[in-house]
Coordinates of C-alpha atoms and ligand atoms in Angstrom, one line a residue:
M1 CA -44.6 57.5 36.2
A2 CA -46.8 60.2 34.9
L3 CA -47.6 59.8 31.2
Q4 CA -47.5 63.5 30.6
Q5 CA -43.9 64.7 30.6
K6 CA -42.5 68.2 30.5
G7 CA -39.3 68.7 28.5
M8 CA -36.5 71.3 28.9
H9 CA -36.5 72.3 25.2
G10 CA -40.1 73.7 24.9
T11 CA -42.8 73.0 22.4
W12 CA -43.9 74.3 19.0
T13 CA -46.3 77.2 19.0
S14 CA -49.0 75.2 17.3
R15 CA -49.7 72.0 15.4
W16 CA -49.1 73.8 12.2
T17 CA -45.6 74.8 13.3
F18 CA -45.0 71.1 13.8
I19 CA -46.4 70.3 10.4
M20 CA -44.1 72.9 8.8
A21 CA -41.1 71.8 10.8
A22 CA -41.7 68.1 9.9
T23 CA -42.4 69.0 6.3
G24 CA -39.3 71.1 6.3
S25 CA -37.3 68.2 7.6
A26 CA -38.8 65.8 5.1
V27 CA -38.6 68.0 2.0
G28 CA -35.0 68.3 1.1
L29 CA -32.2 67.1 -1.1
G30 CA -33.9 63.7 -1.0
N31 CA -36.9 65.1 -2.9
M32 CA -35.3 67.4 -5.3
W33 CA -31.9 65.9 -6.0
K34 CA -32.1 62.2 -5.1
F35 CA -35.7 61.2 -6.0
P36 CA -35.6 62.3 -9.6
Y37 CA -32.3 60.6 -10.4
V38 CA -33.0 57.4 -8.5
A39 CA -36.5 57.2 -10.2
G40 CA -34.8 58.0 -13.5
S41 CA -32.2 55.3 -13.2
N42 CA -34.8 52.7 -12.0
G43 CA -37.1 53.1 -14.9
G44 CA -39.5 55.8 -13.7
G45 CA -43.1 54.7 -13.1
A46 CA -42.8 51.3 -11.5
F47 CA -40.2 52.7 -9.0
V48 CA -42.5 55.7 -8.2
L49 CA -45.4 53.3 -7.5
I50 CA -43.2 51.1 -5.1
Y51 CA -41.9 54.3 -3.5
L52 CA -45.4 55.6 -2.8
G53 CA -46.4 52.2 -1.5
C54 CA -43.4 52.3 0.9
I55 CA -44.4 55.8 2.1
L56 CA -47.9 54.7 2.9
L57 CA -47.4 51.2 4.3
I58 CA -44.1 51.6 6.0
G59 CA -43.1 55.2 6.2
V60 CA -46.3 56.7 7.7
P61 CA -46.7 54.0 10.4
V62 CA -43.0 54.2 11.4
M63 CA -43.2 58.0 11.4
M64 CA -46.3 57.9 13.7
S65 CA -44.4 55.6 16.1
E66 CA -41.4 57.8 16.2
V67 CA -43.5 60.9 17.0
L68 CA -45.3 58.9 19.7
I69 CA -42.1 57.9 21.4
G70 CA -40.7 61.4 21.1
R71 CA -43.8 63.2 22.4
N72 CA -44.1 60.8 25.3
G73 CA -40.5 61.3 26.4
R74 CA -40.3 65.1 25.5
Q75 CA -36.5 64.8 25.3
S76 CA -33.8 64.1 22.7
P77 CA -34.4 60.8 20.9
I78 CA -31.8 59.0 23.0
N79 CA -33.5 60.0 26.3
S80 CA -37.0 59.7 25.0
M81 CA -36.2 56.2 23.9
N82 CA -34.6 55.4 27.3
E83 CA -37.7 56.7 29.0
A84 CA -40.0 54.5 26.9
V85 CA -37.7 51.5 27.6
T86 CA -37.7 52.0 31.3
H87 CA -41.4 52.7 31.5
S88 CA -42.2 49.5 29.6
N89 CA -39.7 47.4 31.6
A90 CA -38.1 46.4 28.3
N91 CA -34.6 45.0 27.8
A92 CA -32.0 47.7 27.9
L93 CA -30.8 46.7 24.4
W94 CA -33.7 48.6 23.0
R95 CA -32.0 51.8 24.1
S96 CA -29.7 51.3 21.1
V97 CA -32.5 52.5 18.9
G98 CA -32.1 56.1 20.0
W99 CA -28.4 55.9 19.6
L100 CA -28.6 54.3 16.2
G101 CA -30.9 57.1 15.0
V102 CA -28.9 59.9 16.3
L103 CA -25.7 58.5 15.0
A104 CA -27.3 58.0 11.5
G105 CA -28.4 61.6 11.8
L106 CA -25.0 62.9 12.5
L107 CA -23.4 60.9 9.6
I108 CA -26.1 62.2 7.2
L109 CA -25.6 65.8 8.4
S110 CA -21.9 65.5 7.6
F111 CA -22.4 64.7 3.9
Y112 CA -25.7 66.6 3.5
A113 CA -23.9 69.8 4.2
V114 CA -21.4 69.1 1.4
I115 CA -24.1 68.5 -1.2
A116 CA -26.1 71.5 0.0
G117 CA -22.9 73.4 -0.5
W118 CA -23.0 72.5 -4.2
A119 CA -26.5 74.0 -4.4
L120 CA -25.3 77.2 -2.8
D121 CA -22.4 77.4 -5.2
Y122 CA -24.7 76.9 -8.1
I123 CA -26.9 79.8 -7.2
F124 CA -23.9 82.0 -7.9
L125 CA -22.5 80.1 -10.8
I126 CA -25.8 80.3 -12.6
S127 CA -26.4 83.9 -11.7
S128 CA -23.0 84.8 -13.1
G129 CA -24.2 84.0 -16.6
E130 CA -21.3 81.7 -17.2
L131 CA -23.5 78.8 -18.0
Q132 CA -25.5 80.6 -20.8
G133 CA -25.8 78.3 -23.8
I134 CA -23.4 75.7 -22.6
N135 CA -23.5 72.1 -23.8
G136 CA -23.4 68.9 -21.8
E137 CA -19.7 68.6 -21.9
S138 CA -19.0 72.1 -20.6
A139 CA -21.6 71.6 -17.9
A140 CA -20.0 68.4 -16.8
A141 CA -16.6 70.2 -16.8
A142 CA -18.0 73.0 -14.7
F143 CA -19.4 70.5 -12.2
N144 CA -16.1 68.7 -12.1
T145 CA -14.2 71.9 -11.6
L146 CA -16.3 72.4 -8.5
L147 CA -15.9 68.8 -7.3
S148 CA -12.2 68.8 -7.8
D149 CA -11.6 72.0 -5.7
P150 CA -11.6 71.0 -2.0
S151 CA -11.3 74.6 -0.8
R152 CA -14.4 75.7 -2.8
L153 CA -16.4 72.7 -1.4
I154 CA -15.2 73.4 2.1
F155 CA -16.1 77.1 1.8
W156 CA -19.7 76.3 1.0
Q157 CA -20.0 73.4 3.4
T158 CA -18.8 75.8 6.2
I159 CA -21.3 78.5 5.1
F160 CA -24.1 75.9 5.1
M161 CA -23.2 74.6 8.6
C162 CA -23.1 78.2 9.9
L163 CA -26.6 78.7 8.5
C164 CA -27.8 75.6 10.4
V165 CA -26.2 76.6 13.6
A166 CA -27.7 80.1 13.3
V167 CA -31.2 78.6 13.4
V168 CA -30.7 75.8 15.9
V169 CA -29.0 78.1 18.4
G170 CA -32.3 80.0 18.7
G171 CA -34.0 77.0 20.2
V172 CA -37.4 75.4 19.4
K173 CA -39.7 78.5 19.3
K174 CA -37.4 81.3 18.3
G175 CA -35.0 79.4 16.1
L176 CA -36.5 76.4 14.5
G177 CA -40.1 77.6 14.8
I178 CA -39.6 81.0 13.2
A179 CA -37.3 79.5 10.5
V180 CA -39.8 76.9 9.3
E181 CA -42.7 79.4 9.5
T182 CA -40.8 81.7 7.1
L183 CA -39.0 79.1 4.9
M184 CA -41.8 76.7 4.2
P185 CA -44.4 79.1 2.6
L186 CA -41.5 80.6 0.6
L187 CA -40.5 77.1 -0.6
F188 CA -44.0 76.3 -1.7
I189 CA -44.4 79.6 -3.6
M190 CA -41.1 79.0 -5.4
L191 CA -42.0 75.4 -6.2
L192 CA -45.3 76.5 -7.8
M193 CA -43.5 79.2 -9.8
L194 CA -41.1 76.6 -11.2
L195 CA -44.0 74.2 -11.9
G196 CA -45.6 77.0 -13.9
F197 CA -42.4 77.5 -15.9
A198 CA -42.1 73.7 -16.4
V199 CA -45.7 73.4 -17.7
F200 CA -45.4 76.3 -20.1
K201 CA -41.8 76.1 -21.2
G202 CA -40.8 72.6 -20.6
N203 CA -41.9 69.2 -22.1
F204 CA -44.4 68.5 -19.4
S205 CA -46.2 65.6 -21.0
A206 CA -42.9 63.7 -21.5
A207 CA -42.2 64.2 -17.8
V208 CA -45.7 62.9 -16.8
N209 CA -45.2 60.0 -19.1
F210 CA -41.8 59.2 -17.7
L211 CA -42.8 59.4 -14.0
F212 CA -46.1 57.5 -14.4
S213 CA -45.6 54.9 -17.1
F214 CA -44.7 51.4 -15.8
D215 CA -41.6 49.6 -16.9
L216 CA -41.5 46.7 -14.5
E217 CA -38.5 45.2 -16.3
A218 CA -36.3 48.1 -15.2
L219 CA -37.0 47.3 -11.6
T220 CA -34.7 45.0 -9.5
W221 CA -34.6 44.1 -5.8
R222 CA -31.9 46.6 -5.5
G223 CA -34.3 49.1 -6.9
V224 CA -37.0 48.1 -4.4
L225 CA -34.5 48.5 -1.6
E226 CA -33.6 51.9 -3.0
A227 CA -37.3 52.8 -3.1
M228 CA -37.7 51.9 0.6
G229 CA -34.4 53.5 1.6
Q230 CA -35.6 56.6 -0.3
A231 CA -39.0 56.5 1.6
F232 CA -37.1 56.4 4.9
F233 CA -34.7 59.1 3.9
T234 CA -37.3 61.4 2.5
L235 CA -39.6 61.2 5.5
S236 CA -36.6 61.8 7.7
I237 CA -37.4 58.6 9.7
G238 CA -35.1 56.2 11.4
M239 CA -32.7 58.9 12.5
G240 CA -34.1 60.7 15.4
A241 CA -35.1 63.9 13.5
I242 CA -38.8 63.2 13.6
M243 CA -38.6 61.8 17.1
A244 CA -36.9 65.0 18.2
Y245 CA -39.5 67.2 16.5
G246 CA -42.3 65.0 17.9
A247 CA -40.9 65.8 21.4
Y248 CA -41.9 69.4 20.8
M249 CA -45.4 68.6 19.5
P250 CA -48.3 70.0 21.4
Q251 CA -50.1 67.4 23.4
N252 CA -53.5 68.0 21.8
A253 CA -52.4 67.4 18.2
N254 CA -53.6 64.2 16.7
I255 CA -50.6 62.2 15.6
G256 CA -52.2 60.1 12.8
K257 CA -53.8 63.0 11.0
T258 CA -50.8 65.3 11.4
I259 CA -48.4 62.7 10.0
L260 CA -50.6 61.9 7.0
I261 CA -50.5 65.6 6.2
V262 CA -46.7 65.7 6.4
A263 CA -46.3 62.5 4.3
F264 CA -48.7 64.0 1.7
F265 CA -46.8 67.2 1.4
D266 CA -43.5 65.4 1.2
S267 CA -44.7 63.1 -1.6
L268 CA -46.3 66.0 -3.4
V269 CA -43.0 67.9 -3.4
A270 CA -41.0 64.9 -4.6
I271 CA -43.4 64.4 -7.5
I272 CA -43.6 68.1 -8.4
S273 CA -39.8 68.3 -8.3
G274 CA -39.6 65.3 -10.5
L275 CA -42.1 66.8 -13.0
I276 CA -40.2 70.1 -13.0
I277 CA -36.8 68.5 -13.5
F278 CA -37.9 66.1 -16.2
S279 CA -40.0 68.7 -18.1
I280 CA -36.9 70.8 -18.3
V281 CA -34.6 67.9 -19.1
F282 CA -36.9 66.5 -21.8
A283 CA -37.2 69.9 -23.4
T284 CA -33.5 69.8 -24.2
P285 CA -32.4 67.3 -26.8
G286 CA -29.6 64.9 -26.0
I287 CA -30.0 64.8 -22.2
E288 CA -30.6 61.4 -20.5
P289 CA -33.2 61.2 -17.7
S290 CA -31.1 58.5 -16.1
A291 CA -28.0 60.8 -15.7
G292 CA -27.5 59.9 -12.0
P293 CA -26.4 62.2 -9.3
G294 CA -25.3 64.7 -12.0
L295 CA -28.8 65.2 -13.2
M296 CA -29.4 68.3 -11.1
F297 CA -25.9 69.8 -11.5
I298 CA -25.1 68.9 -15.1
S299 CA -28.3 68.2 -17.1
L300 CA -30.4 70.9 -15.5
P301 CA -27.9 73.7 -16.1
V302 CA -27.6 72.8 -19.7
A303 CA -31.4 73.0 -20.0
F304 CA -31.5 76.2 -18.1
G305 CA -28.7 77.7 -20.2
S306 CA -30.6 77.0 -23.4
M307 CA -33.9 78.5 -22.4
P308 CA -34.9 82.1 -22.6
G309 CA -35.0 83.4 -19.1
G310 CA -33.6 80.1 -18.0
L311 CA -30.7 81.4 -16.0
L312 CA -33.0 83.4 -13.7
I313 CA -35.2 80.5 -13.3
G314 CA -32.2 78.3 -12.7
A315 CA -31.0 80.7 -9.9
V316 CA -34.5 80.5 -8.3
F317 CA -34.3 76.7 -8.6
F318 CA -31.0 76.5 -6.7
V319 CA -32.2 78.9 -4.0
L320 CA -35.2 76.6 -3.6
V321 CA -33.0 73.6 -3.3
S322 CA -30.8 75.3 -0.7
I323 CA -33.8 76.3 1.4
A324 CA -35.1 72.8 1.3
A325 CA -31.7 71.4 2.3
W326 CA -31.4 74.0 5.1
S327 CA -34.8 73.2 6.6
S328 CA -33.8 69.6 6.6
A329 CA -30.3 69.9 8.0
I330 CA -31.5 71.8 11.1
S331 CA -33.6 68.7 12.0
L332 CA -30.4 66.6 11.8
L333 CA -28.5 69.0 14.1
E334 CA -31.3 69.4 16.6
P335 CA -31.5 65.8 18.0
C336 CA -27.8 65.7 18.8
V337 CA -27.8 69.2 20.2
A338 CA -30.7 68.4 22.4
W339 CA -29.0 65.2 23.6
L340 CA -25.7 67.0 24.4
M341 CA -27.6 69.6 26.4
E342 CA -29.4 67.0 28.4
A343 CA -26.4 64.8 28.9
K344 CA -23.7 67.3 29.8
H345 CA -25.9 70.1 31.1
I346 CA -24.4 72.6 28.8
G347 CA -26.1 75.5 27.0
R348 CA -27.6 75.4 23.5
A349 CA -24.8 77.5 21.9
K350 CA -22.0 75.3 23.2
A351 CA -23.8 72.1 22.2
N352 CA -24.3 73.5 18.7
F353 CA -20.7 74.3 18.2
V354 CA -19.6 70.9 19.4
I355 CA -22.0 68.9 17.2
A356 CA -21.7 71.1 14.1
G357 CA -17.9 70.9 14.5
I358 CA -18.0 67.1 14.6
A359 CA -20.3 67.0 11.6
W360 CA -18.1 69.5 9.7
I361 CA -14.9 67.4 10.3
L362 CA -16.6 64.2 9.2
G363 CA -17.9 66.1 6.2
L364 CA -14.3 66.7 5.1
G365 CA -14.2 63.0 4.3
S366 CA -17.0 63.5 1.9
V367 CA -15.4 66.6 0.4
F368 CA -12.2 64.7 -0.2
S369 CA -13.9 61.7 -1.6
F370 CA -14.7 63.8 -4.7
N371 CA -11.1 64.8 -5.3
I372 CA -8.0 63.9 -3.4
W373 CA -9.4 60.7 -1.9
A374 CA -11.5 59.7 -5.0
E375 CA -9.3 56.6 -5.4
Y376 CA -9.7 55.3 -1.9
K377 CA -12.6 52.8 -1.8
V378 CA -14.2 50.6 0.8
A379 CA -16.2 47.7 -0.7
G380 CA -16.2 49.7 -4.0
F381 CA -17.5 52.8 -2.3
T382 CA -15.9 56.1 -1.9
F383 CA -16.2 57.6 1.5
F384 CA -19.3 59.6 0.4
D385 CA -21.0 56.7 -1.4
F386 CA -20.2 54.5 1.6
L387 CA -21.9 56.9 4.1
D388 CA -24.8 57.4 1.8
F389 CA -25.4 53.6 1.4
L390 CA -24.7 52.8 5.0
T391 CA -27.1 55.4 6.3
A392 CA -30.0 55.3 3.8
N393 CA -29.9 51.6 3.0
I394 CA -28.6 49.9 6.2
M395 CA -28.9 52.1 9.3
L396 CA -32.3 53.6 8.5
P397 CA -34.0 50.3 7.7
I398 CA -32.6 48.6 10.8
S399 CA -33.6 51.5 12.9
G400 CA -37.1 51.6 11.3
L401 CA -37.5 47.9 11.8
L402 CA -36.6 48.2 15.5
I403 CA -39.0 51.0 16.0
T404 CA -41.9 49.1 14.5
L405 CA -41.1 46.1 16.7
F406 CA -40.7 48.2 19.8
V407 CA -44.0 50.1 19.2
G408 CA -45.8 47.0 17.8
Y409 CA -44.8 44.5 20.5
V410 CA -42.8 46.0 23.4
I411 CA -44.0 49.4 24.5
K412 CA -46.6 49.5 27.3
R413 CA -50.1 49.8 26.1
D414 CA -50.9 52.8 28.3
V415 CA -48.3 54.9 26.4
I416 CA -50.0 54.1 23.1
D417 CA -53.5 54.8 24.5
F418 CA -52.4 58.1 26.0
E419 CA -50.6 59.4 22.9
M420 CA -53.2 58.2 20.4
Q421 CA -56.3 59.6 22.2
G422 CA -58.9 60.8 19.8
T423 CA -57.7 58.6 17.0
S424 CA -60.6 56.8 15.3
A425 CA -60.9 53.1 15.8
R426 CA -60.4 52.5 12.1
V427 CA -57.1 54.4 11.9
M428 CA -55.9 52.7 15.0
Q429 CA -56.7 49.3 13.5
V430 CA -54.9 50.0 10.3
W431 CA -51.9 51.5 12.1
Q432 CA -51.6 48.5 14.4
L433 CA -51.9 46.1 11.5
T434 CA -49.2 47.8 9.6
I435 CA -46.9 48.4 12.5
K436 CA -47.2 44.8 13.8
Y437 CA -47.3 42.7 10.7
I438 CA -46.8 44.6 7.4
A439 CA -44.0 47.0 8.0
P440 CA -41.6 44.8 9.9
F441 CA -42.0 42.0 7.4
A442 CA -41.6 44.3 4.4
I443 CA -38.6 46.1 5.8
A444 CA -36.8 42.8 6.7
L445 CA -37.6 41.3 3.3
V446 CA -36.6 44.3 1.2
F447 CA -33.5 44.8 3.3
I448 CA -32.3 41.2 3.0
M449 CA -33.0 41.0 -0.7
G450 CA -31.6 44.4 -1.5
V451 CA -28.3 43.7 0.4
Y452 CA -28.0 40.3 -1.2
D453 CA -28.6 41.8 -4.6
K454 CA -26.0 44.5 -4.0
F455 CA -23.2 42.3 -2.7
F456 CA -23.8 38.7 -3.8
A457 CA -25.9 38.6 -6.9
Ligands
LIG1 N1 -35.7 64.1 4.5 C1 -34.6 64.9 4.0 C2 -34.6 64.9 2.5 O1 -35.4 64.3 1.9 C3 -33.3 64.3 4.5 C4 -33.3 64.2 5.9 C5 -33.1 63.0 6.5 C6 -33.5 65.3 6.7 C7 -33.1 62.9 7.9 C8 -33.5 65.2 8.0 C9 -33.3 64.0 8.6 O2 -33.7 65.4 1.9

């Protein structure tokens, strides 16, 4: 079989479009909503260090492997994986990797759209001026009013899904490509504006202190698992998104260098978001940095509401979060859409409506878990918590582990040599070392300890 394949979905216009698309996928709610509160509740600095270690030693090598499989197959993750399995004469069970990834992606999309809907709602809530000068209690009440209103949640979830479909329907060049080329520069400009505000008007030094001072005591195995889950989630790996985007990458782009740039941008945005959020939070007395998921929707509005010009900045902030979520969610939709088009020979539009429809219906479970189903729990989790834990902390590590093993030990050498042409011997060595020995061991260890800690300790 020829090593150079041609896919039916097309390719990105250039390497930079891939970088923007992959960064767009990576930078999302994970960076702006989840990272700050997870870092906050795990003691700050020590967590951040482990998180960055996971990005470099596990995330980057896995991400490179995913792109390699994707670019070699030039199809949806399921079919690219099938192709690699067939070409390498590997056991058919390896095909499950593609399925696992795409399924995780669909589950994530379902709840991602609900949370992104909160951000959309908050653009308008903050702009309305209603949150001017509110205290923590009223901010919590405002957030609870949103959560307890299924129709308001469904309204925004629906709008968000439609935004995603509008992009993905356009295809790789005209839909996804143009969207990321417009949204990503905008995102960076807004981020820098907010950073400026945080430095001049917030308590920037307290934020730096918090994110970079080490409190090893506050770190548990569960925290380490969360750091690794977060590294997977934030880099969009283990769920087909990056494999799908890799399938559209120009053949002459160097995988190693390109992925390092993406991982760098992603970590930069997570840290800048953390600095922005904590500068603003620490500038307002009486707000806890470890507030949990409510950090962005309760603590921040209080802080914004008490600063001069804060409401305007707050509105900009939630627009930024929505854009980040949008450019991520399209990468969750695309792999499933690409697969459906290939499998059923249907058009892009039809495939979009089917997949977005399924994700939307599943998303209702998350919507209701904040109100009418809040009492129903599986293993102590609400439907939403369960999906979040299942995907980020179980499915993604397993899928990441399988990818490292597949690319480290199973895939035929000629595929690696072909896709990694032009990579320096040094980079090749480090990558092989991490993919074969460090990443699988680290993923397995952290996964077992973290799950043990969660359920049995
Ligand atoms: N990486 C995104 C974030 O940090 C989440 C995501 C996961 C997006 C998987 C696409 C695919 O929010």
